[in-house]
């Protein structure tokens, strides 16, 4: 955050410098008012009359105001060099997270006119109106975890918002959301099915945001080379909330691949072995190696879920 708020600032963004004028200073946890002007104008021509109006002063004394000038549109701007490629409307919107991060705004109230309204609308569609950290948190944690606002959630909200570069995060988030399907299918379900051929351990916490997606992915993998762990009481980040259980599961997975044969059997493995032994005594079948999910042959394969609650 800048030491001096009031005045002019040039903010570095992924698409070049952006001229910003700040009026006032942050007022507690209140959002900033962020403006974006229309074509042919800049923040002064577009908003000075409005923000200098007497009744408007009653509002602005309660908020910090952030006026954004589109690239090269501010008073006294130099001419762009020959061949300069002006940012697209999408790129203009993608420049705004850098402003939000630079000043540490948690929320913004946008005021846009014409082209500026379009830019702010694209900005809002990116999820930044609820702040990027909160958007990412809904990807990492279950709704129950977010509602309880645990210390873990609070810690990650603070770190994602203050440690990770928000402009870079936004670009990564956009690419993730535009990802394509893996286009895999379980062998035997469709002709020439393509799937992972290596041993796979899938892990998901109960009630995790990704639970349905991981279950679907599991249904498209080869059950003879796949271990599926559904971990109880772990939420969206089992590697953080249940590192002990996940360590046991990973050790178990490595042992099944032939590594660490002399390592002691973990509590999870003992529990799983006991479960398999009990099951085999009732149906007369011999348990399969614990690293792989048990299945029947052909299209009727059933991939067992390991509920890890120990």
PDB file of C-alpha atoms in Angstrom:
ATOM      1  CA  UNK A   1       0.000   0.000   0.000  1.00  0.00           C
ATOM      2  CA  UNK A   2       1.255   3.511  -0.738  1.00  0.00           C
ATOM      3  CA  UNK A   3       2.438   5.719   2.108  1.00  0.00           C
ATOM      4  CA  UNK A   4       0.677   8.728   0.585  1.00  0.00           C
ATOM      5  CA  UNK A   5      -2.800   8.094  -0.788  1.00  0.00           C
ATOM      6  CA  UNK A   6      -4.116  11.433  -2.020  1.00  0.00           C
ATOM      7  CA  UNK A   7      -2.809  12.385  -5.455  1.00  0.00           C
ATOM      8  CA  UNK A   8      -1.693  10.870  -8.755  1.00  0.00           C
ATOM      9  CA  UNK A   9      -0.230   7.378  -9.166  1.00  0.00           C
ATOM     10  CA  UNK A  10       1.101   5.367 -12.108  1.00  0.00           C
ATOM     11  CA  UNK A  11       0.323   1.703 -11.509  1.00  0.00           C
ATOM     12  CA  UNK A  12       2.135  -1.115 -13.298  1.00  0.00           C
ATOM     13  CA  UNK A  13      -0.223  -3.703 -14.796  1.00  0.00           C
ATOM     14  CA  UNK A  14       0.194  -6.707 -17.124  1.00  0.00           C
ATOM     15  CA  UNK A  15      -0.771  -4.428 -20.036  1.00  0.00           C
ATOM     16  CA  UNK A  16       1.186  -1.287 -19.239  1.00  0.00           C
ATOM     17  CA  UNK A  17       1.022   1.676 -16.874  1.00  0.00           C
ATOM     18  CA  UNK A  18      -2.336   2.956 -15.667  1.00  0.00           C
ATOM     19  CA  UNK A  19      -2.813   6.519 -14.418  1.00  0.00           C
ATOM     20  CA  UNK A  20      -4.875   6.669 -11.228  1.00  0.00           C
ATOM     21  CA  UNK A  21      -5.923   9.598  -9.062  1.00  0.00           C
ATOM     22  CA  UNK A  22      -6.848   9.031  -5.428  1.00  0.00           C
ATOM     23  CA  UNK A  23      -9.009  11.397  -3.433  1.00  0.00           C
ATOM     24  CA  UNK A  24      -9.180  10.838   0.316  1.00  0.00           C
ATOM     25  CA  UNK A  25      -7.937   7.846   2.289  1.00  0.00           C
ATOM     26  CA  UNK A  26      -9.424   4.463   3.275  1.00  0.00           C
ATOM     27  CA  UNK A  27     -12.252   4.636   5.807  1.00  0.00           C
ATOM     28  CA  UNK A  28     -12.060   1.467   7.873  1.00  0.00           C
ATOM     29  CA  UNK A  29     -13.416  -1.576   6.052  1.00  0.00           C
ATOM     30  CA  UNK A  30     -15.547   0.436   3.649  1.00  0.00           C
ATOM     31  CA  UNK A  31     -15.076  -0.163  -0.081  1.00  0.00           C
ATOM     32  CA  UNK A  32     -13.410   2.301  -2.413  1.00  0.00           C
ATOM     33  CA  UNK A  33     -15.398   4.148  -5.075  1.00  0.00           C
ATOM     34  CA  UNK A  34     -13.670   3.379  -8.384  1.00  0.00           C
ATOM     35  CA  UNK A  35     -14.544   5.376 -11.518  1.00  0.00           C
ATOM     36  CA  UNK A  36     -13.873   4.770 -15.206  1.00  0.00           C
ATOM     37  CA  UNK A  37     -14.645   7.389 -17.873  1.00  0.00           C
ATOM     38  CA  UNK A  38     -16.078   7.228 -21.389  1.00  0.00           C
ATOM     39  CA  UNK A  39     -14.329   7.518 -24.768  1.00  0.00           C
ATOM     40  CA  UNK A  40     -13.151  11.066 -25.516  1.00  0.00           C
ATOM     41  CA  UNK A  41     -12.976  11.974 -21.838  1.00  0.00           C
ATOM     42  CA  UNK A  42     -10.732  11.430 -18.844  1.00  0.00           C
ATOM     43  CA  UNK A  43     -11.635  11.319 -15.169  1.00  0.00           C
ATOM     44  CA  UNK A  44     -11.646  15.105 -14.862  1.00  0.00           C
ATOM     45  CA  UNK A  45     -13.897  15.799 -17.860  1.00  0.00           C
ATOM     46  CA  UNK A  46     -16.184  12.941 -16.976  1.00  0.00           C
ATOM     47  CA  UNK A  47     -16.525  13.176 -13.191  1.00  0.00           C
ATOM     48  CA  UNK A  48     -15.285  16.525 -11.787  1.00  0.00           C
ATOM     49  CA  UNK A  49     -18.695  18.211 -11.919  1.00  0.00           C
ATOM     50  CA  UNK A  50     -20.380  15.233 -10.299  1.00  0.00           C
ATOM     51  CA  UNK A  51     -17.863  14.732  -7.497  1.00  0.00           C
ATOM     52  CA  UNK A  52     -17.593  18.470  -6.788  1.00  0.00           C
ATOM     53  CA  UNK A  53     -21.347  18.811  -6.359  1.00  0.00           C
ATOM     54  CA  UNK A  54     -22.199  19.871  -2.785  1.00  0.00           C
ATOM     55  CA  UNK A  55     -24.474  16.935  -1.979  1.00  0.00           C
ATOM     56  CA  UNK A  56     -21.857  14.507  -3.311  1.00  0.00           C
ATOM     57  CA  UNK A  57     -19.416  15.741  -0.667  1.00  0.00           C
ATOM     58  CA  UNK A  58     -21.625  14.166   1.984  1.00  0.00           C
ATOM     59  CA  UNK A  59     -20.959  10.808   0.327  1.00  0.00           C
ATOM     60  CA  UNK A  60     -17.290  11.109  -0.569  1.00  0.00           C
ATOM     61  CA  UNK A  61     -16.235  12.017   2.968  1.00  0.00           C
ATOM     62  CA  UNK A  62     -17.136   8.439   3.914  1.00  0.00           C
ATOM     63  CA  UNK A  63     -15.153   6.740   1.127  1.00  0.00           C
ATOM     64  CA  UNK A  64     -11.805   6.850  -0.625  1.00  0.00           C
ATOM     65  CA  UNK A  65     -12.296   7.643  -4.335  1.00  0.00           C
ATOM     66  CA  UNK A  66     -10.133   6.079  -7.039  1.00  0.00           C
ATOM     67  CA  UNK A  67     -10.353   7.672 -10.504  1.00  0.00           C
ATOM     68  CA  UNK A  68      -8.882   5.527 -13.285  1.00  0.00           C
ATOM     69  CA  UNK A  69      -7.797   7.044 -16.588  1.00  0.00           C
ATOM     70  CA  UNK A  70      -7.640   4.724 -19.585  1.00  0.00           C
ATOM     71  CA  UNK A  71      -4.085   4.395 -20.967  1.00  0.00           C
ATOM     72  CA  UNK A  72      -2.875   7.671 -22.478  1.00  0.00           C
ATOM     73  CA  UNK A  73      -6.107   9.582 -21.814  1.00  0.00           C
ATOM     74  CA  UNK A  74      -5.025  11.614 -18.769  1.00  0.00           C
ATOM     75  CA  UNK A  75      -4.228  15.329 -19.014  1.00  0.00           C
ATOM     76  CA  UNK A  76      -0.692  15.860 -20.356  1.00  0.00           C
ATOM     77  CA  UNK A  77      -0.262  12.281 -21.572  1.00  0.00           C
ATOM     78  CA  UNK A  78       2.503  11.635 -24.087  1.00  0.00           C
ATOM     79  CA  UNK A  79       1.671  10.262 -27.522  1.00  0.00           C
ATOM     80  CA  UNK A  80       2.060   6.511 -27.804  1.00  0.00           C
ATOM     81  CA  UNK A  81       4.953   5.370 -30.021  1.00  0.00           C
ATOM     82  CA  UNK A  82       4.240   4.299 -33.571  1.00  0.00           C
ATOM     83  CA  UNK A  83       2.979   0.707 -33.695  1.00  0.00           C
ATOM     84  CA  UNK A  84       1.657   0.766 -30.122  1.00  0.00           C
ATOM     85  CA  UNK A  85      -1.169  -1.763 -29.649  1.00  0.00           C
ATOM     86  CA  UNK A  86      -3.877  -0.271 -27.455  1.00  0.00           C
ATOM     87  CA  UNK A  87      -5.283  -2.796 -24.941  1.00  0.00           C
ATOM     88  CA  UNK A  88      -8.533  -4.554 -25.808  1.00  0.00           C
ATOM     89  CA  UNK A  89     -11.606  -3.906 -23.664  1.00  0.00           C
ATOM     90  CA  UNK A  90     -10.960  -7.214 -21.916  1.00  0.00           C
ATOM     91  CA  UNK A  91      -7.369  -6.205 -21.239  1.00  0.00           C
ATOM     92  CA  UNK A  92      -8.479  -2.812 -19.901  1.00  0.00           C
ATOM     93  CA  UNK A  93     -10.632  -4.689 -17.394  1.00  0.00           C
ATOM     94  CA  UNK A  94      -7.743  -7.053 -16.612  1.00  0.00           C
ATOM     95  CA  UNK A  95      -5.596  -4.036 -15.642  1.00  0.00           C
ATOM     96  CA  UNK A  96      -7.877  -3.141 -12.746  1.00  0.00           C
ATOM     97  CA  UNK A  97      -6.847  -5.972 -10.371  1.00  0.00           C
ATOM     98  CA  UNK A  98      -3.382  -4.375 -10.266  1.00  0.00           C
ATOM     99  CA  UNK A  99      -4.975  -1.156  -9.016  1.00  0.00           C
ATOM    100  CA  UNK A 100      -7.020  -3.029  -6.437  1.00  0.00           C
ATOM    101  CA  UNK A 101      -3.934  -4.884  -5.196  1.00  0.00           C
ATOM    102  CA  UNK A 102      -1.699  -1.790  -5.170  1.00  0.00           C
ATOM    103  CA  UNK A 103      -3.993   0.079  -2.821  1.00  0.00           C
ATOM    104  CA  UNK A 104      -5.134  -2.967  -0.882  1.00  0.00           C
ATOM    105  CA  UNK A 105      -8.822  -2.427  -1.630  1.00  0.00           C
ATOM    106  CA  UNK A 106     -10.945  -5.312  -0.360  1.00  0.00           C
ATOM    107  CA  UNK A 107     -14.074  -4.178  -2.197  1.00  0.00           C
ATOM    108  CA  UNK A 108     -14.896  -1.493  -4.756  1.00  0.00           C
ATOM    109  CA  UNK A 109     -18.050   0.329  -5.836  1.00  0.00           C
ATOM    110  CA  UNK A 110     -17.749   1.027  -9.548  1.00  0.00           C
ATOM    111  CA  UNK A 111     -19.044   4.109 -11.363  1.00  0.00           C
ATOM    112  CA  UNK A 112     -18.585   3.892 -15.120  1.00  0.00           C
ATOM    113  CA  UNK A 113     -19.853   5.901 -18.092  1.00  0.00           C
ATOM    114  CA  UNK A 114     -20.145   4.445 -21.600  1.00  0.00           C
ATOM    115  CA  UNK A 115     -16.915   2.633 -22.400  1.00  0.00           C
ATOM    116  CA  UNK A 116     -15.980   2.865 -18.730  1.00  0.00           C
ATOM    117  CA  UNK A 117     -19.197   1.109 -17.751  1.00  0.00           C
ATOM    118  CA  UNK A 118     -18.310  -1.715 -20.160  1.00  0.00           C
ATOM    119  CA  UNK A 119     -14.830  -2.045 -18.663  1.00  0.00           C
ATOM    120  CA  UNK A 120     -16.249  -2.161 -15.134  1.00  0.00           C
ATOM    121  CA  UNK A 121     -18.841  -4.734 -16.209  1.00  0.00           C
ATOM    122  CA  UNK A 122     -16.068  -6.981 -17.583  1.00  0.00           C
ATOM    123  CA  UNK A 123     -14.189  -6.404 -14.341  1.00  0.00           C
ATOM    124  CA  UNK A 124     -17.245  -7.441 -12.325  1.00  0.00           C
ATOM    125  CA  UNK A 125     -17.737 -10.565 -14.445  1.00  0.00           C
ATOM    126  CA  UNK A 126     -14.228 -11.664 -13.519  1.00  0.00           C
ATOM    127  CA  UNK A 127     -15.384 -12.020  -9.910  1.00  0.00           C
ATOM    128  CA  UNK A 128     -13.361  -9.136  -8.501  1.00  0.00           C
ATOM    129  CA  UNK A 129     -16.406  -7.391  -7.049  1.00  0.00           C
ATOM    130  CA  UNK A 130     -16.365  -9.973  -4.294  1.00  0.00           C
ATOM    131  CA  UNK A 131     -12.554  -9.729  -4.330  1.00  0.00           C
ATOM    132  CA  UNK A 132     -10.368 -12.326  -5.989  1.00  0.00           C
ATOM    133  CA  UNK A 133      -9.247 -13.923  -2.695  1.00  0.00           C
ATOM    134  CA  UNK A 134     -12.872 -14.653  -1.748  1.00  0.00           C
ATOM    135  CA  UNK A 135     -13.502 -16.120  -5.194  1.00  0.00           C
ATOM    136  CA  UNK A 136     -10.481 -18.386  -4.856  1.00  0.00           C
ATOM    137  CA  UNK A 137     -11.483 -19.368  -1.312  1.00  0.00           C
ATOM    138  CA  UNK A 138     -14.783 -20.736  -2.630  1.00  0.00           C
ATOM    139  CA  UNK A 139     -12.676 -22.951  -4.905  1.00  0.00           C
ATOM    140  CA  UNK A 140     -10.477 -24.172  -2.035  1.00  0.00           C
ATOM    141  CA  UNK A 141     -12.936 -24.574   0.847  1.00  0.00           C
ATOM    142  CA  UNK A 142     -16.402 -26.031   1.337  1.00  0.00           C
ATOM    143  CA  UNK A 143     -19.376 -23.770   2.013  1.00  0.00           C
ATOM    144  CA  UNK A 144     -19.488 -25.156   5.537  1.00  0.00           C
ATOM    145  CA  UNK A 145     -15.879 -24.142   6.136  1.00  0.00           C
ATOM    146  CA  UNK A 146     -16.499 -20.678   4.702  1.00  0.00           C
ATOM    147  CA  UNK A 147     -19.650 -20.207   6.786  1.00  0.00           C
ATOM    148  CA  UNK A 148     -17.791 -21.192   9.965  1.00  0.00           C
ATOM    149  CA  UNK A 149     -14.990 -18.794   8.966  1.00  0.00           C
ATOM    150  CA  UNK A 150     -12.424 -20.958  10.691  1.00  0.00           C
ATOM    151  CA  UNK A 151      -8.954 -19.713  11.594  1.00  0.00           C
ATOM    152  CA  UNK A 152      -7.640 -21.674   8.624  1.00  0.00           C
ATOM    153  CA  UNK A 153     -10.003 -19.859   6.219  1.00  0.00           C
ATOM    154  CA  UNK A 154      -9.116 -16.496   7.739  1.00  0.00           C
ATOM    155  CA  UNK A 155      -5.419 -17.263   7.449  1.00  0.00           C
ATOM    156  CA  UNK A 156      -5.684 -18.270   3.786  1.00  0.00           C
ATOM    157  CA  UNK A 157      -7.845 -15.236   2.970  1.00  0.00           C
ATOM    158  CA  UNK A 158      -5.170 -12.967   4.422  1.00  0.00           C
ATOM    159  CA  UNK A 159      -2.286 -14.751   2.701  1.00  0.00           C
ATOM    160  CA  UNK A 160      -3.965 -15.030  -0.704  1.00  0.00           C
ATOM    161  CA  UNK A 161      -4.892 -11.353  -0.552  1.00  0.00           C
ATOM    162  CA  UNK A 162      -1.555 -10.016   0.662  1.00  0.00           C
ATOM    163  CA  UNK A 163       1.171 -12.484  -0.333  1.00  0.00           C
ATOM    164  CA  UNK A 164       0.121 -13.615  -3.806  1.00  0.00           C
ATOM    165  CA  UNK A 165       0.390 -11.082  -6.641  1.00  0.00           C
ATOM    166  CA  UNK A 166      -3.268 -10.424  -7.481  1.00  0.00           C
ATOM    167  CA  UNK A 167      -2.756  -9.520 -11.148  1.00  0.00           C
ATOM    168  CA  UNK A 168      -0.785 -12.722 -11.750  1.00  0.00           C
ATOM    169  CA  UNK A 169      -3.327 -14.716  -9.751  1.00  0.00           C
ATOM    170  CA  UNK A 170      -6.151 -13.302 -11.868  1.00  0.00           C
ATOM    171  CA  UNK A 171      -4.423 -14.451 -15.057  1.00  0.00           C
ATOM    172  CA  UNK A 172      -3.884 -17.956 -13.625  1.00  0.00           C
ATOM    173  CA  UNK A 173      -7.505 -18.061 -12.399  1.00  0.00           C
ATOM    174  CA  UNK A 174      -8.809 -17.032 -15.826  1.00  0.00           C
ATOM    175  CA  UNK A 175      -6.779 -19.757 -17.526  1.00  0.00           C
ATOM    176  CA  UNK A 176      -7.966 -22.369 -15.028  1.00  0.00           C
ATOM    177  CA  UNK A 177     -11.591 -21.426 -15.653  1.00  0.00           C
ATOM    178  CA  UNK A 178     -11.091 -21.752 -19.421  1.00  0.00           C
ATOM    179  CA  UNK A 179      -9.541 -25.230 -19.139  1.00  0.00           C
ATOM    180  CA  UNK A 180     -10.704 -28.058 -21.404  1.00  0.00           C
ATOM    181  CA  UNK A 181     -11.967 -31.455 -20.316  1.00  0.00           C
ATOM    182  CA  UNK A 182      -9.301 -34.171 -19.955  1.00  0.00           C
ATOM    183  CA  UNK A 183     -11.312 -36.300 -22.392  1.00  0.00           C
ATOM    184  CA  UNK A 184     -10.577 -39.585 -20.642  1.00  0.00           C
ATOM    185  CA  UNK A 185     -12.786 -42.679 -20.242  1.00  0.00           C
ATOM    186  CA  UNK A 186     -12.540 -45.901 -18.292  1.00  0.00           C
ATOM    187  CA  UNK A 187     -11.212 -48.774 -20.426  1.00  0.00           C
ATOM    188  CA  UNK A 188     -14.045 -50.897 -21.756  1.00  0.00           C
ATOM    189  CA  UNK A 189     -16.686 -48.181 -21.598  1.00  0.00           C
ATOM    190  CA  UNK A 190     -16.056 -46.688 -25.050  1.00  0.00           C
ATOM    191  CA  UNK A 191     -14.023 -47.833 -28.062  1.00  0.00           C
ATOM    192  CA  UNK A 192     -10.351 -46.810 -27.921  1.00  0.00           C
ATOM    193  CA  UNK A 193     -10.811 -45.290 -24.494  1.00  0.00           C
ATOM    194  CA  UNK A 194      -7.985 -43.019 -23.395  1.00  0.00           C
ATOM    195  CA  UNK A 195      -7.116 -42.870 -19.710  1.00  0.00           C
ATOM    196  CA  UNK A 196      -4.137 -42.670 -17.374  1.00  0.00           C
ATOM    197  CA  UNK A 197      -2.021 -45.827 -17.501  1.00  0.00           C
ATOM    198  CA  UNK A 198       0.093 -45.153 -14.429  1.00  0.00           C
ATOM    199  CA  UNK A 199      -0.860 -45.833 -10.799  1.00  0.00           C
ATOM    200  CA  UNK A 200      -3.067 -43.016  -9.500  1.00  0.00           C
ATOM    201  CA  UNK A 201      -4.106 -41.971  -6.009  1.00  0.00           C
ATOM    202  CA  UNK A 202      -7.099 -39.628  -5.961  1.00  0.00           C
ATOM    203  CA  UNK A 203      -7.750 -37.808  -2.689  1.00  0.00           C
ATOM    204  CA  UNK A 204     -10.693 -35.577  -1.842  1.00  0.00           C
ATOM    205  CA  UNK A 205     -12.096 -34.296   1.425  1.00  0.00           C
ATOM    206  CA  UNK A 206     -15.695 -34.863   2.355  1.00  0.00           C
ATOM    207  CA  UNK A 207     -17.857 -31.901   1.319  1.00  0.00           C
ATOM    208  CA  UNK A 208     -14.918 -30.415  -0.615  1.00  0.00           C
ATOM    209  CA  UNK A 209     -15.870 -28.118  -3.515  1.00  0.00           C
ATOM    210  CA  UNK A 210     -14.116 -30.546  -5.864  1.00  0.00           C
ATOM    211  CA  UNK A 211     -15.796 -33.676  -4.467  1.00  0.00           C
ATOM    212  CA  UNK A 212     -18.161 -34.277  -7.398  1.00  0.00           C
ATOM    213  CA  UNK A 213     -15.421 -33.579  -9.924  1.00  0.00           C
ATOM    214  CA  UNK A 214     -13.003 -35.998  -8.268  1.00  0.00           C
ATOM    215  CA  UNK A 215     -15.700 -38.698  -8.046  1.00  0.00           C
ATOM    216  CA  UNK A 216     -16.394 -38.241 -11.756  1.00  0.00           C
ATOM    217  CA  UNK A 217     -12.678 -38.400 -12.553  1.00  0.00           C
ATOM    218  CA  UNK A 218     -12.392 -41.599 -10.539  1.00  0.00           C
ATOM    219  CA  UNK A 219     -15.188 -43.143 -12.619  1.00  0.00           C
ATOM    220  CA  UNK A 220     -13.108 -42.575 -15.757  1.00  0.00           C
ATOM    221  CA  UNK A 221      -9.872 -44.141 -14.495  1.00  0.00           C
ATOM    222  CA  UNK A 222      -8.747 -47.767 -14.581  1.00  0.00           C
ATOM    223  CA  UNK A 223      -9.924 -49.243 -11.243  1.00  0.00           C
ATOM    224  CA  UNK A 224      -7.064 -51.746 -11.214  1.00  0.00           C
ATOM    225  CA  UNK A 225      -4.480 -48.970 -10.989  1.00  0.00           C
ATOM    226  CA  UNK A 226      -6.430 -46.353  -9.048  1.00  0.00           C
ATOM    227  CA  UNK A 227      -6.777 -45.723  -5.338  1.00  0.00           C
ATOM    228  CA  UNK A 228      -9.576 -43.370  -4.351  1.00  0.00           C
ATOM    229  CA  UNK A 229      -9.446 -41.864  -0.862  1.00  0.00           C
ATOM    230  CA  UNK A 230     -12.368 -39.870   0.460  1.00  0.00           C
ATOM    231  CA  UNK A 231     -11.140 -38.327   3.680  1.00  0.00           C
ATOM    232  CA  UNK A 232     -13.547 -37.539   6.495  1.00  0.00           C
ATOM    233  CA  UNK A 233     -13.280 -34.313   8.490  1.00  0.00           C
ATOM    234  CA  UNK A 234     -10.840 -32.763   6.026  1.00  0.00           C
ATOM    235  CA  UNK A 235     -12.830 -30.282   3.909  1.00  0.00           C
ATOM    236  CA  UNK A 236     -11.285 -28.792   0.804  1.00  0.00           C
ATOM    237  CA  UNK A 237      -7.597 -28.975   1.763  1.00  0.00           C
ATOM    238  CA  UNK A 238      -6.895 -32.422   3.240  1.00  0.00           C
ATOM    239  CA  UNK A 239      -3.138 -31.873   2.907  1.00  0.00           C
ATOM    240  CA  UNK A 240      -3.535 -28.991   5.371  1.00  0.00           C
ATOM    241  CA  UNK A 241      -6.323 -30.174   7.669  1.00  0.00           C
ATOM    242  CA  UNK A 242      -5.390 -33.876   7.826  1.00  0.00           C
ATOM    243  CA  UNK A 243      -1.662 -34.154   6.996  1.00  0.00           C
ATOM    244  CA  UNK A 244      -1.244 -37.230   9.215  1.00  0.00           C
ATOM    245  CA  UNK A 245      -3.946 -39.233   7.461  1.00  0.00           C
ATOM    246  CA  UNK A 246      -2.759 -38.145   4.042  1.00  0.00           C
ATOM    247  CA  UNK A 247       0.846 -39.084   4.912  1.00  0.00           C
ATOM    248  CA  UNK A 248      -0.319 -42.562   5.882  1.00  0.00           C
ATOM    249  CA  UNK A 249      -2.310 -42.905   2.678  1.00  0.00           C
ATOM    250  CA  UNK A 250       0.618 -41.762   0.527  1.00  0.00           C
ATOM    251  CA  UNK A 251       3.001 -44.129   2.303  1.00  0.00           C
ATOM    252  CA  UNK A 252       0.503 -46.931   1.721  1.00  0.00           C
ATOM    253  CA  UNK A 253       0.282 -45.981  -1.971  1.00  0.00           C
ATOM    254  CA  UNK A 254       4.089 -46.031  -2.334  1.00  0.00           C
ATOM    255  CA  UNK A 255       4.316 -49.421  -0.621  1.00  0.00           C
ATOM    256  CA  UNK A 256       1.775 -50.794  -3.090  1.00  0.00           C
ATOM    257  CA  UNK A 257       4.031 -49.638  -5.921  1.00  0.00           C
ATOM    258  CA  UNK A 258       6.918 -51.584  -4.426  1.00  0.00           C
ATOM    259  CA  UNK A 259       8.726 -48.725  -2.728  1.00  0.00           C
ATOM    260  CA  UNK A 260       9.644 -48.570   0.970  1.00  0.00           C
ATOM    261  CA  UNK A 261       8.920 -52.290   1.517  1.00  0.00           C
ATOM    262  CA  UNK A 262      10.670 -52.291   4.884  1.00  0.00           C
ATOM    263  CA  UNK A 263       8.619 -49.368   6.236  1.00  0.00           C
ATOM    264  CA  UNK A 264       6.260 -50.249   9.043  1.00  0.00           C
ATOM    265  CA  UNK A 265       2.620 -50.720   8.159  1.00  0.00           C
ATOM    266  CA  UNK A 266       0.670 -47.583   8.897  1.00  0.00           C
ATOM    267  CA  UNK A 267      -2.441 -47.342  11.019  1.00  0.00           C
ATOM    268  CA  UNK A 268      -4.455 -46.687   7.858  1.00  0.00           C
ATOM    269  CA  UNK A 269      -3.055 -49.802   6.161  1.00  0.00           C
ATOM    270  CA  UNK A 270      -3.785 -51.965   9.202  1.00  0.00           C
ATOM    271  CA  UNK A 271      -7.327 -50.624   9.300  1.00  0.00           C
ATOM    272  CA  UNK A 272      -7.803 -51.202   5.573  1.00  0.00           C
ATOM    273  CA  UNK A 273      -6.323 -54.717   5.735  1.00  0.00           C
ATOM    274  CA  UNK A 274      -8.610 -55.626   8.614  1.00  0.00           C
ATOM    275  CA  UNK A 275     -11.565 -54.327   6.629  1.00  0.00           C
ATOM    276  CA  UNK A 276     -10.622 -56.355   3.572  1.00  0.00           C
ATOM    277  CA  UNK A 277     -10.030 -59.500   5.637  1.00  0.00           C
ATOM    278  CA  UNK A 278     -13.417 -59.138   7.244  1.00  0.00           C
ATOM    279  CA  UNK A 279     -15.060 -58.656   3.857  1.00  0.00           C
ATOM    280  CA  UNK A 280     -13.322 -61.699   2.358  1.00  0.00           C
ATOM    281  CA  UNK A 281     -14.387 -63.946   5.223  1.00  0.00           C
ATOM    282  CA  UNK A 282     -18.019 -63.150   4.471  1.00  0.00           C
ATOM    283  CA  UNK A 283     -17.987 -63.521   0.689  1.00  0.00           C
ATOM    284  CA  UNK A 284     -15.242 -66.115   0.364  1.00  0.00           C
ATOM    285  CA  UNK A 285     -13.205 -63.992  -2.001  1.00  0.00           C
ATOM    286  CA  UNK A 286      -9.575 -63.087  -1.571  1.00  0.00           C
ATOM    287  CA  UNK A 287      -8.816 -59.386  -1.067  1.00  0.00           C
ATOM    288  CA  UNK A 288      -6.937 -57.627  -3.837  1.00  0.00           C
ATOM    289  CA  UNK A 289      -3.719 -55.684  -3.091  1.00  0.00           C
ATOM    290  CA  UNK A 290      -4.728 -52.670  -1.078  1.00  0.00           C
ATOM    291  CA  UNK A 291      -3.125 -50.165  -3.401  1.00  0.00           C
ATOM    292  CA  UNK A 292      -5.720 -50.873  -6.075  1.00  0.00           C
ATOM    293  CA  UNK A 293      -9.458 -50.429  -5.937  1.00  0.00           C
ATOM    294  CA  UNK A 294     -11.293 -53.749  -6.087  1.00  0.00           C
ATOM    295  CA  UNK A 295     -13.393 -54.378  -9.181  1.00  0.00           C
ATOM    296  CA  UNK A 296     -15.223 -56.958 -11.219  1.00  0.00           C
ATOM    297  CA  UNK A 297     -14.356 -57.528 -14.851  1.00  0.00           C
ATOM    298  CA  UNK A 298     -15.871 -55.703 -17.835  1.00  0.00           C
ATOM    299  CA  UNK A 299     -18.428 -52.943 -17.926  1.00  0.00           C
ATOM    300  CA  UNK A 300     -19.857 -53.683 -14.498  1.00  0.00           C
ATOM    301  CA  UNK A 301     -16.720 -52.622 -12.654  1.00  0.00           C
ATOM    302  CA  UNK A 302     -17.198 -51.136  -9.224  1.00  0.00           C
ATOM    303  CA  UNK A 303     -14.475 -48.889  -7.883  1.00  0.00           C
ATOM    304  CA  UNK A 304     -14.595 -48.940  -4.088  1.00  0.00           C
ATOM    305  CA  UNK A 305     -14.271 -45.720  -2.159  1.00  0.00           C
ATOM    306  CA  UNK A 306     -12.000 -45.752   0.864  1.00  0.00           C
ATOM    307  CA  UNK A 307     -13.639 -43.679   3.605  1.00  0.00           C
ATOM    308  CA  UNK A 308     -10.686 -42.560   5.719  1.00  0.00           C
ATOM    309  CA  UNK A 309     -12.030 -41.632   9.128  1.00  0.00           C
ATOM    310  CA  UNK A 310      -9.355 -43.016  11.413  1.00  0.00           C
TER     311      UNK A 310
END
